[in-house]
Structure formats: C-alpha cells, structure tokens
Amino acid sequence: ELKVEQNPLFLSMQEGKNYTIYCNYSTTSDRLYWYRQDPGKSLESLFVLLSNGAVKQEGRLMASLDTKARLSTLHITAAVHDLSATYFCAVALGAGANNLFFGTGTRLTVIP
Amino acid sequence: KAGVTQTPRYLIKTRGQQVTLSCSPISGHRSVSWYQQTPGQGLQFLFEYFSETQRNKGNFPGRFSGRQFSNSRSEMNVSTLELGDSALYLCASSAHGLDTDTQYFGPGTRLTVL
C-alpha cells in the first residue's frame, strides 16, 4: 500500500526563520506535487516536480525531489506570516497528474 | 478566466439518501478529478475523467460514481449515504491530464450526512 508521509505534522516558527518540510513516499514515482491550503479554502498548486533532482523555487519556497530516496523537501526561507497554511505533498499514480495520493499535510504557523 | 466551480457549496443529507455534486472545470480543460477530504483520512482520490471516460479510480465503494459530459462538466453521485461520507468533496481540473499539467481545485462541496 502506498504511503506518503510528511513531517512534521505541525510546525510553528518565527518570522525570519528557515525550515524544511519533508515528504517521504513508499512507491516508485518521479512525479510529485506540492499544494497549499488556507483554512476553509481549497487547494492551490505550488510546485510540479517531474524528475529526479528537480528543484523549483517561488519566492520564499523551494521544493526539490530525490526519486532514489523517495523524498521531497519544501524549504521555507525567512518565513513571513502570509506563509501560514497547510502544505500537502502528493505523489502521482498512473498516467497524468490527476490521480494523486496525498500526504497527511503539514500545518505551518508563522508567528510574528 | 473563471476558475473551477462546484455546486452546491454546502449540502445536508440524511443516511440512506443519495446526492449529486456538480463540477464545472476551467474553460478548455478536459480532465476532471474528484477528491474527498476528511479530518481522519485526509485527501483521497476518488476518480478522474478525461474526455467523458473514467481514466483512473481510487479505492472507494461502488456507491461512489461519476460521469463527465461532452462539455467537460462532471458530476459525482453518492448513493445510500453513510455518516462517514460527511466530507469536503473537491473537484480539480487540468487542461490535458498530462504529468506537466497544473491541477486547479474548486472551492469544494461540504457534505454533511445526519
């Protein structure tokens, strides 16, 4: 059975600090996606990682993928309050990007 | 461009009833997926439709079904509702259903089963 594990599940950090969220998965896949969900809202796509060694950056967030280790990381640089949200990684199964197996989510709270 | 829309946004049903949820994808998008989100099980894939054909299916009982119309709009149906079906149901669309596609999620339909 496929497992996608994120850690930590909860993260409270001060503004200006750096931190990394980890996403481990148990099956062979070279497609991994990161999403953000604000409370009471839907999911917003952050990154699409499609190959081993892929690295994507947007603002204070940087995501990477190591398919051999079955590990993806989401690194937060100099956190700001606006980054407070729940972050999900998802592994694609089968063809296309629409059959996703989601991780448990990491609830990030950035404290001013 | 309008985003993914889902109707209704909120729904209350009783056990044993059936329910139909609707999803209108972004104009031009041909792939529609459905997900169930609950506090206990998290986000789980239900099924995906592409050009009116179910392409992928998650591990849900046959009470959960769906379809896609020629205009790419999709519906999902849950028959014989159970308390455990209470959840946020999210629909997502992408242009071609390719690996490189970005999935755009709708606001969801919150279903409460009493």
PDB file of N, CA and C in Angstrom, chain B residues 9-103:
ATOM      1  N   ARG B   9     -22.397  24.421  -2.680  1.00  0.00           N
ATOM      2  CA  ARG B   9     -21.239  24.575  -1.791  1.00  0.00           C
ATOM      3  C   ARG B   9     -21.446  23.834  -0.473  1.00  0.00           C
ATOM      4  N   TYR B  10     -22.668  23.783  -0.033  1.00  0.00           N
ATOM      5  CA  TYR B  10     -22.989  23.088   1.207  1.00  0.00           C
ATOM      6  C   TYR B  10     -24.232  22.238   0.993  1.00  0.00           C
ATOM      7  N   LEU B  11     -24.224  21.100   1.668  1.00  0.00           N
ATOM      8  CA  LEU B  11     -25.327  20.158   1.482  1.00  0.00           C
ATOM      9  C   LEU B  11     -25.503  19.355   2.763  1.00  0.00           C
ATOM     10  N   ILE B  12     -26.744  19.211   3.182  1.00  0.00           N
ATOM     11  CA  ILE B  12     -27.040  18.367   4.339  1.00  0.00           C
ATOM     12  C   ILE B  12     -28.014  17.292   3.891  1.00  0.00           C
ATOM     13  N   LYS B  13     -27.654  16.060   4.154  1.00  0.00           N
ATOM     14  CA  LYS B  13     -28.481  14.910   3.779  1.00  0.00           C
ATOM     15  C   LYS B  13     -28.600  13.985   4.984  1.00  0.00           C
ATOM     16  N   THR B  14     -29.514  13.047   4.871  1.00  0.00           N
ATOM     17  CA  THR B  14     -29.646  12.035   5.917  1.00  0.00           C
ATOM     18  C   THR B  14     -29.191  10.684   5.394  1.00  0.00           C
ATOM     19  N   ARG B  15     -28.855   9.810   6.314  1.00  0.00           N
ATOM     20  CA  ARG B  15     -28.392   8.472   5.940  1.00  0.00           C
ATOM     21  C   ARG B  15     -29.386   7.789   5.013  1.00  0.00           C
ATOM     22  N   GLY B  16     -28.863   7.099   4.029  1.00  0.00           N
ATOM     23  CA  GLY B  16     -29.702   6.361   3.107  1.00  0.00           C
ATOM     24  C   GLY B  16     -30.080   7.140   1.858  1.00  0.00           C
ATOM     25  N   GLN B  17     -29.972   8.468   1.933  1.00  0.00           N
ATOM     26  CA  GLN B  17     -30.301   9.270   0.754  1.00  0.00           C
ATOM     27  C   GLN B  17     -29.157   9.203  -0.248  1.00  0.00           C
ATOM     28  N   GLN B  18     -29.389   9.774  -1.410  1.00  0.00           N
ATOM     29  CA  GLN B  18     -28.327   9.893  -2.388  1.00  0.00           C
ATOM     30  C   GLN B  18     -28.098  11.372  -2.698  1.00  0.00           C
ATOM     31  N   VAL B  19     -26.945  11.657  -3.262  1.00  0.00           N
ATOM     32  CA  VAL B  19     -26.610  13.044  -3.523  1.00  0.00           C
ATOM     33  C   VAL B  19     -25.822  13.137  -4.825  1.00  0.00           C
ATOM     34  N   THR B  20     -26.012  14.237  -5.522  1.00  0.00           N
ATOM     35  CA  THR B  20     -25.254  14.506  -6.745  1.00  0.00           C
ATOM     36  C   THR B  20     -24.557  15.842  -6.615  1.00  0.00           C
ATOM     37  N   LEU B  21     -23.261  15.833  -6.856  1.00  0.00           N
ATOM     38  CA  LEU B  21     -22.456  17.042  -6.799  1.00  0.00           C
ATOM     39  C   LEU B  21     -21.994  17.388  -8.208  1.00  0.00           C
ATOM     40  N   SER B  22     -21.868  18.684  -8.465  1.00  0.00           N
ATOM     41  CA  SER B  22     -21.521  19.116  -9.813  1.00  0.00           C
ATOM     42  C   SER B  22     -20.222  19.909  -9.818  1.00  0.00           C
ATOM     43  N   CYS B  23     -19.496  19.767 -10.899  1.00  0.00           N
ATOM     44  CA  CYS B  23     -18.223  20.461 -11.059  1.00  0.00           C
ATOM     45  C   CYS B  23     -18.113  20.991 -12.487  1.00  0.00           C
ATOM     46  N   SER B  24     -17.842  22.282 -12.608  1.00  0.00           N
ATOM     47  CA  SER B  24     -17.583  22.867 -13.922  1.00  0.00           C
ATOM     48  C   SER B  24     -16.117  23.248 -13.997  1.00  0.00           C
ATOM     49  N   PRO B  25     -15.361  22.606 -14.872  1.00  0.00           N
ATOM     50  CA  PRO B  25     -13.921  22.888 -14.940  1.00  0.00           C
ATOM     51  C   PRO B  25     -13.640  24.228 -15.603  1.00  0.00           C
ATOM     52  N   ILE B  26     -12.402  24.620 -15.551  1.00  0.00           N
ATOM     53  CA  ILE B  26     -11.965  25.812 -16.264  1.00  0.00           C
ATOM     54  C   ILE B  26     -12.210  25.584 -17.753  1.00  0.00           C
ATOM     55  N   SER B  27     -12.656  26.624 -18.426  1.00  0.00           N
ATOM     56  CA  SER B  27     -12.964  26.514 -19.850  1.00  0.00           C
ATOM     57  C   SER B  27     -11.763  25.966 -20.622  1.00  0.00           C
ATOM     58  N   GLY B  28     -12.024  24.930 -21.409  1.00  0.00           N
ATOM     59  CA  GLY B  28     -10.955  24.325 -22.202  1.00  0.00           C
ATOM     60  C   GLY B  28     -10.280  23.144 -21.540  1.00  0.00           C
ATOM     61  N   HIS B  29     -10.492  22.989 -20.253  1.00  0.00           N
ATOM     62  CA  HIS B  29      -9.898  21.844 -19.550  1.00  0.00           C
ATOM     63  C   HIS B  29     -10.710  20.594 -19.835  1.00  0.00           C
ATOM     64  N   ARG B  30      -9.998  19.490 -20.065  1.00  0.00           N
ATOM     65  CA  ARG B  30     -10.672  18.252 -20.428  1.00  0.00           C
ATOM     66  C   ARG B  30     -10.613  17.187 -19.334  1.00  0.00           C
ATOM     67  N   SER B  31      -9.761  17.395 -18.364  1.00  0.00           N
ATOM     68  CA  SER B  31      -9.606  16.401 -17.302  1.00  0.00           C
ATOM     69  C   SER B  31     -10.208  16.924 -16.010  1.00  0.00           C
ATOM     70  N   VAL B  32     -11.014  16.089 -15.383  1.00  0.00           N
ATOM     71  CA  VAL B  32     -11.631  16.443 -14.099  1.00  0.00           C
ATOM     72  C   VAL B  32     -11.400  15.304 -13.120  1.00  0.00           C
ATOM     73  N   SER B  33     -10.934  15.659 -11.934  1.00  0.00           N
ATOM     74  CA  SER B  33     -10.728  14.671 -10.879  1.00  0.00           C
ATOM     75  C   SER B  33     -11.542  15.059  -9.664  1.00  0.00           C
ATOM     76  N   TRP B  34     -11.868  14.061  -8.874  1.00  0.00           N
ATOM     77  CA  TRP B  34     -12.606  14.280  -7.635  1.00  0.00           C
ATOM     78  C   TRP B  34     -11.815  13.722  -6.464  1.00  0.00           C
ATOM     79  N   TYR B  35     -11.866  14.457  -5.345  1.00  0.00           N
ATOM     80  CA  TYR B  35     -11.185  14.045  -4.129  1.00  0.00           C
ATOM     81  C   TYR B  35     -12.121  14.232  -2.945  1.00  0.00           C
ATOM     82  N   GLN B  36     -11.929  13.383  -1.951  1.00  0.00           N
ATOM     83  CA  GLN B  36     -12.655  13.507  -0.697  1.00  0.00           C
ATOM     84  C   GLN B  36     -11.669  13.939   0.386  1.00  0.00           C
ATOM     85  N   GLN B  37     -12.037  14.922   1.165  1.00  0.00           N
ATOM     86  CA  GLN B  37     -11.166  15.364   2.251  1.00  0.00           C
ATOM     87  C   GLN B  37     -11.902  15.258   3.576  1.00  0.00           C
ATOM     88  N   THR B  38     -11.349  14.484   4.489  1.00  0.00           N
ATOM     89  CA  THR B  38     -11.899  14.345   5.836  1.00  0.00           C
ATOM     90  C   THR B  38     -10.777  14.520   6.840  1.00  0.00           C
ATOM     91  N   PRO B  39     -11.108  14.923   8.064  1.00  0.00           N
ATOM     92  CA  PRO B  39     -10.063  15.077   9.084  1.00  0.00           C
ATOM     93  C   PRO B  39      -9.344  13.758   9.380  1.00  0.00           C
ATOM     94  N   GLY B  40     -10.049  12.657   9.311  1.00  0.00           N
ATOM     95  CA  GLY B  40      -9.450  11.382   9.675  1.00  0.00           C
ATOM     96  C   GLY B  40      -8.634  10.744   8.563  1.00  0.00           C
ATOM     97  N   GLN B  41      -9.121  10.792   7.351  1.00  0.00           N
ATOM     98  CA  GLN B  41      -8.461  10.121   6.226  1.00  0.00           C
ATOM     99  C   GLN B  41      -7.691  11.064   5.324  1.00  0.00           C
ATOM    100  N   GLY B  42      -7.827  12.356   5.546  1.00  0.00           N
ATOM    101  CA  GLY B  42      -7.109  13.309   4.709  1.00  0.00           C
ATOM    102  C   GLY B  42      -7.712  13.410   3.322  1.00  0.00           C
ATOM    103  N   LEU B  43      -6.865  13.697   2.362  1.00  0.00           N
ATOM    104  CA  LEU B  43      -7.292  13.848   0.972  1.00  0.00           C
ATOM    105  C   LEU B  43      -7.150  12.524   0.253  1.00  0.00           C
ATOM    106  N   GLN B  44      -8.259  12.046  -0.313  1.00  0.00           N
ATOM    107  CA  GLN B  44      -8.244  10.777  -1.010  1.00  0.00           C
ATOM    108  C   GLN B  44      -8.821  10.921  -2.405  1.00  0.00           C
ATOM    109  N   PHE B  45      -8.156  10.311  -3.357  1.00  0.00           N
ATOM    110  CA  PHE B  45      -8.563  10.358  -4.756  1.00  0.00           C
ATOM    111  C   PHE B  45      -9.779   9.466  -4.974  1.00  0.00           C
ATOM    112  N   LEU B  46     -10.779  10.020  -5.641  1.00  0.00           N
ATOM    113  CA  LEU B  46     -11.990   9.248  -5.963  1.00  0.00           C
ATOM    114  C   LEU B  46     -11.922   8.708  -7.387  1.00  0.00           C
ATOM    115  N   PHE B  47     -11.921   9.593  -8.359  1.00  0.00           N
ATOM    116  CA  PHE B  47     -11.814   9.194  -9.766  1.00  0.00           C
ATOM    117  C   PHE B  47     -11.450  10.387 -10.632  1.00  0.00           C
ATOM    118  N   GLU B  48     -11.030  10.041 -11.847  1.00  0.00           N
ATOM    119  CA  GLU B  48     -10.666  11.040 -12.839  1.00  0.00           C
ATOM    120  C   GLU B  48     -11.375  10.750 -14.140  1.00  0.00           C
ATOM    121  N   TYR B  49     -11.851  11.781 -14.774  1.00  0.00           N
ATOM    122  CA  TYR B  49     -12.477  11.667 -16.077  1.00  0.00           C
ATOM    123  C   TYR B  49     -11.727  12.517 -17.091  1.00  0.00           C
ATOM    124  N   PHE B  50     -11.595  11.951 -18.262  1.00  0.00           N
ATOM    125  CA  PHE B  50     -10.931  12.653 -19.364  1.00  0.00           C
ATOM    126  C   PHE B  50     -11.719  12.350 -20.621  1.00  0.00           C
ATOM    127  N   SER B  51     -12.171  13.395 -21.260  1.00  0.00           N
ATOM    128  CA  SER B  51     -12.967  13.230 -22.481  1.00  0.00           C
ATOM    129  C   SER B  51     -14.083  12.213 -22.289  1.00  0.00           C
ATOM    130  N   GLU B  52     -14.820  12.398 -21.226  1.00  0.00           N
ATOM    131  CA  GLU B  52     -16.032  11.619 -20.916  1.00  0.00           C
ATOM    132  C   GLU B  52     -15.759  10.179 -20.495  1.00  0.00           C
ATOM    133  N   THR B  53     -14.503   9.811 -20.339  1.00  0.00           N
ATOM    134  CA  THR B  53     -14.153   8.440 -19.954  1.00  0.00           C
ATOM    135  C   THR B  53     -13.461   8.445 -18.595  1.00  0.00           C
ATOM    136  N   GLN B  54     -13.855   7.486 -17.769  1.00  0.00           N
ATOM    137  CA  GLN B  54     -13.171   7.372 -16.489  1.00  0.00           C
ATOM    138  C   GLN B  54     -11.797   6.759 -16.729  1.00  0.00           C
ATOM    139  N   ARG B  55     -10.768   7.507 -16.366  1.00  0.00           N
ATOM    140  CA  ARG B  55      -9.418   7.050 -16.660  1.00  0.00           C
ATOM    141  C   ARG B  55      -8.763   6.404 -15.446  1.00  0.00           C
ATOM    142  N   ASN B  56      -9.070   6.895 -14.272  1.00  0.00           N
ATOM    143  CA  ASN B  56      -8.495   6.360 -13.047  1.00  0.00           C
ATOM    144  C   ASN B  56      -9.577   6.313 -11.984  1.00  0.00           C
ATOM    145  N   LYS B  57      -9.429   5.378 -11.058  1.00  0.00           N
ATOM    146  CA  LYS B  57     -10.410   5.245  -9.995  1.00  0.00           C
ATOM    147  C   LYS B  57      -9.677   4.934  -8.699  1.00  0.00           C
ATOM    148  N   GLY B  58     -10.085   5.593  -7.637  1.00  0.00           N
ATOM    149  CA  GLY B  58      -9.495   5.336  -6.333  1.00  0.00           C
ATOM    150  C   GLY B  58     -10.187   4.170  -5.652  1.00  0.00           C
ATOM    151  N   ASN B  59      -9.828   3.970  -4.411  1.00  0.00           N
ATOM    152  CA  ASN B  59     -10.316   2.822  -3.663  1.00  0.00           C
ATOM    153  C   ASN B  59     -11.547   3.190  -2.844  1.00  0.00           C
ATOM    154  N   PHE B  60     -12.640   3.411  -3.525  1.00  0.00           N
ATOM    155  CA  PHE B  60     -13.903   3.745  -2.879  1.00  0.00           C
ATOM    156  C   PHE B  60     -14.959   2.736  -3.322  1.00  0.00           C
ATOM    157  N   PRO B  61     -15.969   2.519  -2.464  1.00  0.00           N
ATOM    158  CA  PRO B  61     -17.015   1.554  -2.834  1.00  0.00           C
ATOM    159  C   PRO B  61     -17.823   2.030  -4.031  1.00  0.00           C
ATOM    160  N   GLY B  62     -18.562   1.091  -4.594  1.00  0.00           N
ATOM    161  CA  GLY B  62     -19.343   1.373  -5.787  1.00  0.00           C
ATOM    162  C   GLY B  62     -20.451   2.398  -5.571  1.00  0.00           C
ATOM    163  N   ARG B  63     -20.723   2.742  -4.317  1.00  0.00           N
ATOM    164  CA  ARG B  63     -21.732   3.774  -4.049  1.00  0.00           C
ATOM    165  C   ARG B  63     -21.298   5.136  -4.610  1.00  0.00           C
ATOM    166  N   PHE B  64     -20.015   5.257  -4.819  1.00  0.00           N
ATOM    167  CA  PHE B  64     -19.469   6.494  -5.374  1.00  0.00           C
ATOM    168  C   PHE B  64     -19.311   6.317  -6.879  1.00  0.00           C
ATOM    169  N   SER B  65     -19.929   7.175  -7.634  1.00  0.00           N
ATOM    170  CA  SER B  65     -19.840   7.084  -9.083  1.00  0.00           C
ATOM    171  C   SER B  65     -19.757   8.484  -9.662  1.00  0.00           C
ATOM    172  N   GLY B  66     -19.394   8.537 -10.902  1.00  0.00           N
ATOM    173  CA  GLY B  66     -19.285   9.844 -11.531  1.00  0.00           C
ATOM    174  C   GLY B  66     -19.497   9.741 -13.015  1.00  0.00           C
ATOM    175  N   ARG B  67     -19.528  10.888 -13.634  1.00  0.00           N
ATOM    176  CA  ARG B  67     -19.587  10.930 -15.088  1.00  0.00           C
ATOM    177  C   ARG B  67     -19.121  12.298 -15.557  1.00  0.00           C
ATOM    178  N   GLN B  68     -18.787  12.339 -16.824  1.00  0.00           N
ATOM    179  CA  GLN B  68     -18.373  13.600 -17.428  1.00  0.00           C
ATOM    180  C   GLN B  68     -19.145  13.797 -18.708  1.00  0.00           C
ATOM    181  N   PHE B  69     -19.548  15.003 -18.925  1.00  0.00           N
ATOM    182  CA  PHE B  69     -20.334  15.328 -20.104  1.00  0.00           C
ATOM    183  C   PHE B  69     -19.432  15.848 -21.230  1.00  0.00           C
ATOM    184  N   SER B  70     -20.031  16.012 -22.385  1.00  0.00           N
ATOM    185  CA  SER B  70     -19.236  16.419 -23.555  1.00  0.00           C
ATOM    186  C   SER B  70     -18.634  17.812 -23.385  1.00  0.00           C
ATOM    187  N   ASN B  71     -19.225  18.631 -22.522  1.00  0.00           N
ATOM    188  CA  ASN B  71     -18.655  19.972 -22.283  1.00  0.00           C
ATOM    189  C   ASN B  71     -17.653  19.954 -21.134  1.00  0.00           C
ATOM    190  N   SER B  72     -17.255  18.780 -20.715  1.00  0.00           N
ATOM    191  CA  SER B  72     -16.270  18.526 -19.646  1.00  0.00           C
ATOM    192  C   SER B  72     -16.818  18.706 -18.242  1.00  0.00           C
ATOM    193  N   ARG B  73     -18.011  19.221 -18.100  1.00  0.00           N
ATOM    194  CA  ARG B  73     -18.610  19.284 -16.763  1.00  0.00           C
ATOM    195  C   ARG B  73     -18.739  17.878 -16.207  1.00  0.00           C
ATOM    196  N   SER B  74     -18.597  17.777 -14.904  1.00  0.00           N
ATOM    197  CA  SER B  74     -18.623  16.451 -14.299  1.00  0.00           C
ATOM    198  C   SER B  74     -19.581  16.450 -13.115  1.00  0.00           C
ATOM    199  N   GLU B  75     -20.127  15.309 -12.867  1.00  0.00           N
ATOM    200  CA  GLU B  75     -20.956  15.088 -11.687  1.00  0.00           C
ATOM    201  C   GLU B  75     -20.447  13.859 -10.958  1.00  0.00           C
ATOM    202  N   MET B  76     -20.580  13.893  -9.642  1.00  0.00           N
ATOM    203  CA  MET B  76     -20.356  12.669  -8.887  1.00  0.00           C
ATOM    204  C   MET B  76     -21.600  12.396  -8.054  1.00  0.00           C
ATOM    205  N   ASN B  77     -21.874  11.131  -7.891  1.00  0.00           N
ATOM    206  CA  ASN B  77     -23.063  10.692  -7.187  1.00  0.00           C
ATOM    207  C   ASN B  77     -22.666   9.760  -6.056  1.00  0.00           C
ATOM    208  N   VAL B  78     -23.279   9.952  -4.925  1.00  0.00           N
ATOM    209  CA  VAL B  78     -23.079   9.024  -3.815  1.00  0.00           C
ATOM    210  C   VAL B  78     -24.448   8.488  -3.427  1.00  0.00           C
ATOM    211  N   SER B  79     -24.614   7.195  -3.510  1.00  0.00           N
ATOM    212  CA  SER B  79     -25.901   6.601  -3.160  1.00  0.00           C
ATOM    213  C   SER B  79     -25.829   6.021  -1.750  1.00  0.00           C
ATOM    214  N   THR B  80     -26.985   5.805  -1.173  1.00  0.00           N
ATOM    215  CA  THR B  80     -27.098   5.201   0.149  1.00  0.00           C
ATOM    216  C   THR B  80     -26.075   5.813   1.114  1.00  0.00           C
ATOM    217  N   LEU B  81     -26.244   7.085   1.370  1.00  0.00           N
ATOM    218  CA  LEU B  81     -25.282   7.826   2.167  1.00  0.00           C
ATOM    219  C   LEU B  81     -25.087   7.232   3.556  1.00  0.00           C
ATOM    220  N   GLU B  82     -23.840   7.288   3.994  1.00  0.00           N
ATOM    221  CA  GLU B  82     -23.479   6.855   5.345  1.00  0.00           C
ATOM    222  C   GLU B  82     -22.880   8.056   6.081  1.00  0.00           C
ATOM    223  N   LEU B  83     -22.893   7.954   7.417  1.00  0.00           N
ATOM    224  CA  LEU B  83     -22.360   9.059   8.211  1.00  0.00           C
ATOM    225  C   LEU B  83     -20.919   9.371   7.820  1.00  0.00           C
ATOM    226  N   GLY B  84     -20.167   8.350   7.498  1.00  0.00           N
ATOM    227  CA  GLY B  84     -18.761   8.516   7.149  1.00  0.00           C
ATOM    228  C   GLY B  84     -18.523   9.209   5.828  1.00  0.00           C
ATOM    229  N   ASP B  85     -19.579   9.456   5.092  1.00  0.00           N
ATOM    230  CA  ASP B  85     -19.433  10.164   3.812  1.00  0.00           C
ATOM    231  C   ASP B  85     -19.390  11.668   4.019  1.00  0.00           C
ATOM    232  N   SER B  86     -19.625  12.108   5.232  1.00  0.00           N
ATOM    233  CA  SER B  86     -19.518  13.532   5.528  1.00  0.00           C
ATOM    234  C   SER B  86     -18.089  13.979   5.261  1.00  0.00           C
ATOM    235  N   ALA B  87     -17.936  14.961   4.411  1.00  0.00           N
ATOM    236  CA  ALA B  87     -16.598  15.355   3.970  1.00  0.00           C
ATOM    237  C   ALA B  87     -16.683  16.594   3.113  1.00  0.00           C
ATOM    238  N   LEU B  88     -15.505  17.116   2.790  1.00  0.00           N
ATOM    239  CA  LEU B  88     -15.390  18.148   1.769  1.00  0.00           C
ATOM    240  C   LEU B  88     -15.022  17.439   0.481  1.00  0.00           C
ATOM    241  N   TYR B  89     -15.817  17.615  -0.549  1.00  0.00           N
ATOM    242  CA  TYR B  89     -15.539  16.981  -1.837  1.00  0.00           C
ATOM    243  C   TYR B  89     -14.978  18.035  -2.783  1.00  0.00           C
ATOM    244  N   LEU B  90     -13.782  17.782  -3.233  1.00  0.00           N
ATOM    245  CA  LEU B  90     -13.065  18.725  -4.087  1.00  0.00           C
ATOM    246  C   LEU B  90     -12.992  18.198  -5.507  1.00  0.00           C
ATOM    247  N   CYS B  91     -13.175  19.093  -6.413  1.00  0.00           N
ATOM    248  CA  CYS B  91     -13.035  18.792  -7.821  1.00  0.00           C
ATOM    249  C   CYS B  91     -11.828  19.566  -8.340  1.00  0.00           C
ATOM    250  N   ALA B  92     -11.095  18.963  -9.241  1.00  0.00           N
ATOM    251  CA  ALA B  92      -9.938  19.632  -9.824  1.00  0.00           C
ATOM    252  C   ALA B  92      -9.943  19.425 -11.331  1.00  0.00           C
ATOM    253  N   SER B  93      -9.490  20.414 -12.042  1.00  0.00           N
ATOM    254  CA  SER B  93      -9.411  20.246 -13.496  1.00  0.00           C
ATOM    255  C   SER B  93      -8.008  20.584 -13.994  1.00  0.00           C
ATOM    256  N   SER B  94      -7.663  19.979 -15.089  1.00  0.00           N
ATOM    257  CA  SER B  94      -6.417  20.326 -15.766  1.00  0.00           C
ATOM    258  C   SER B  94      -6.674  20.266 -17.266  1.00  0.00           C
ATOM    259  N   ALA B  95      -5.785  20.903 -17.993  1.00  0.00           N
ATOM    260  CA  ALA B  95      -6.032  21.089 -19.423  1.00  0.00           C
ATOM    261  C   ALA B  95      -6.089  19.762 -20.181  1.00  0.00           C
ATOM    262  N   HIS B  96      -5.030  18.970 -20.008  1.00  0.00           N
ATOM    263  CA  HIS B  96      -4.926  17.765 -20.825  1.00  0.00           C
ATOM    264  C   HIS B  96      -4.741  16.506 -19.984  1.00  0.00           C
ATOM    265  N   GLY B  97      -4.692  16.663 -18.670  1.00  0.00           N
ATOM    266  CA  GLY B  97      -4.455  15.486 -17.837  1.00  0.00           C
ATOM    267  C   GLY B  97      -3.051  14.949 -17.966  1.00  0.00           C
ATOM    268  N   LEU B  98      -2.108  15.788 -18.368  1.00  0.00           N
ATOM    269  CA  LEU B  98      -0.725  15.355 -18.528  1.00  0.00           C
ATOM    270  C   LEU B  98       0.059  15.531 -17.236  1.00  0.00           C
ATOM    271  N   ASP B  99       1.194  14.867 -17.176  1.00  0.00           N
ATOM    272  CA  ASP B  99       2.050  14.965 -15.983  1.00  0.00           C
ATOM    273  C   ASP B  99       2.417  16.409 -15.666  1.00  0.00           C
ATOM    274  N   THR B 100       2.645  17.179 -16.713  1.00  0.00           N
ATOM    275  CA  THR B 100       3.147  18.538 -16.530  1.00  0.00           C
ATOM    276  C   THR B 100       2.044  19.531 -16.204  1.00  0.00           C
ATOM    277  N   ASP B 101       0.801  19.045 -16.305  1.00  0.00           N
ATOM    278  CA  ASP B 101      -0.317  19.964 -16.072  1.00  0.00           C
ATOM    279  C   ASP B 101      -0.401  20.410 -14.626  1.00  0.00           C
ATOM    280  N   THR B 102      -0.860  21.605 -14.435  1.00  0.00           N
ATOM    281  CA  THR B 102      -1.223  22.069 -13.099  1.00  0.00           C
ATOM    282  C   THR B 102      -2.694  21.751 -12.880  1.00  0.00           C
ATOM    283  N   GLN B 103      -2.981  21.191 -11.734  1.00  0.00           N
ATOM    284  CA  GLN B 103      -4.376  20.954 -11.386  1.00  0.00           C
ATOM    285  C   GLN B 103      -4.923  22.163 -10.652  1.00  0.00           C
TER     286      GLN B 103
END
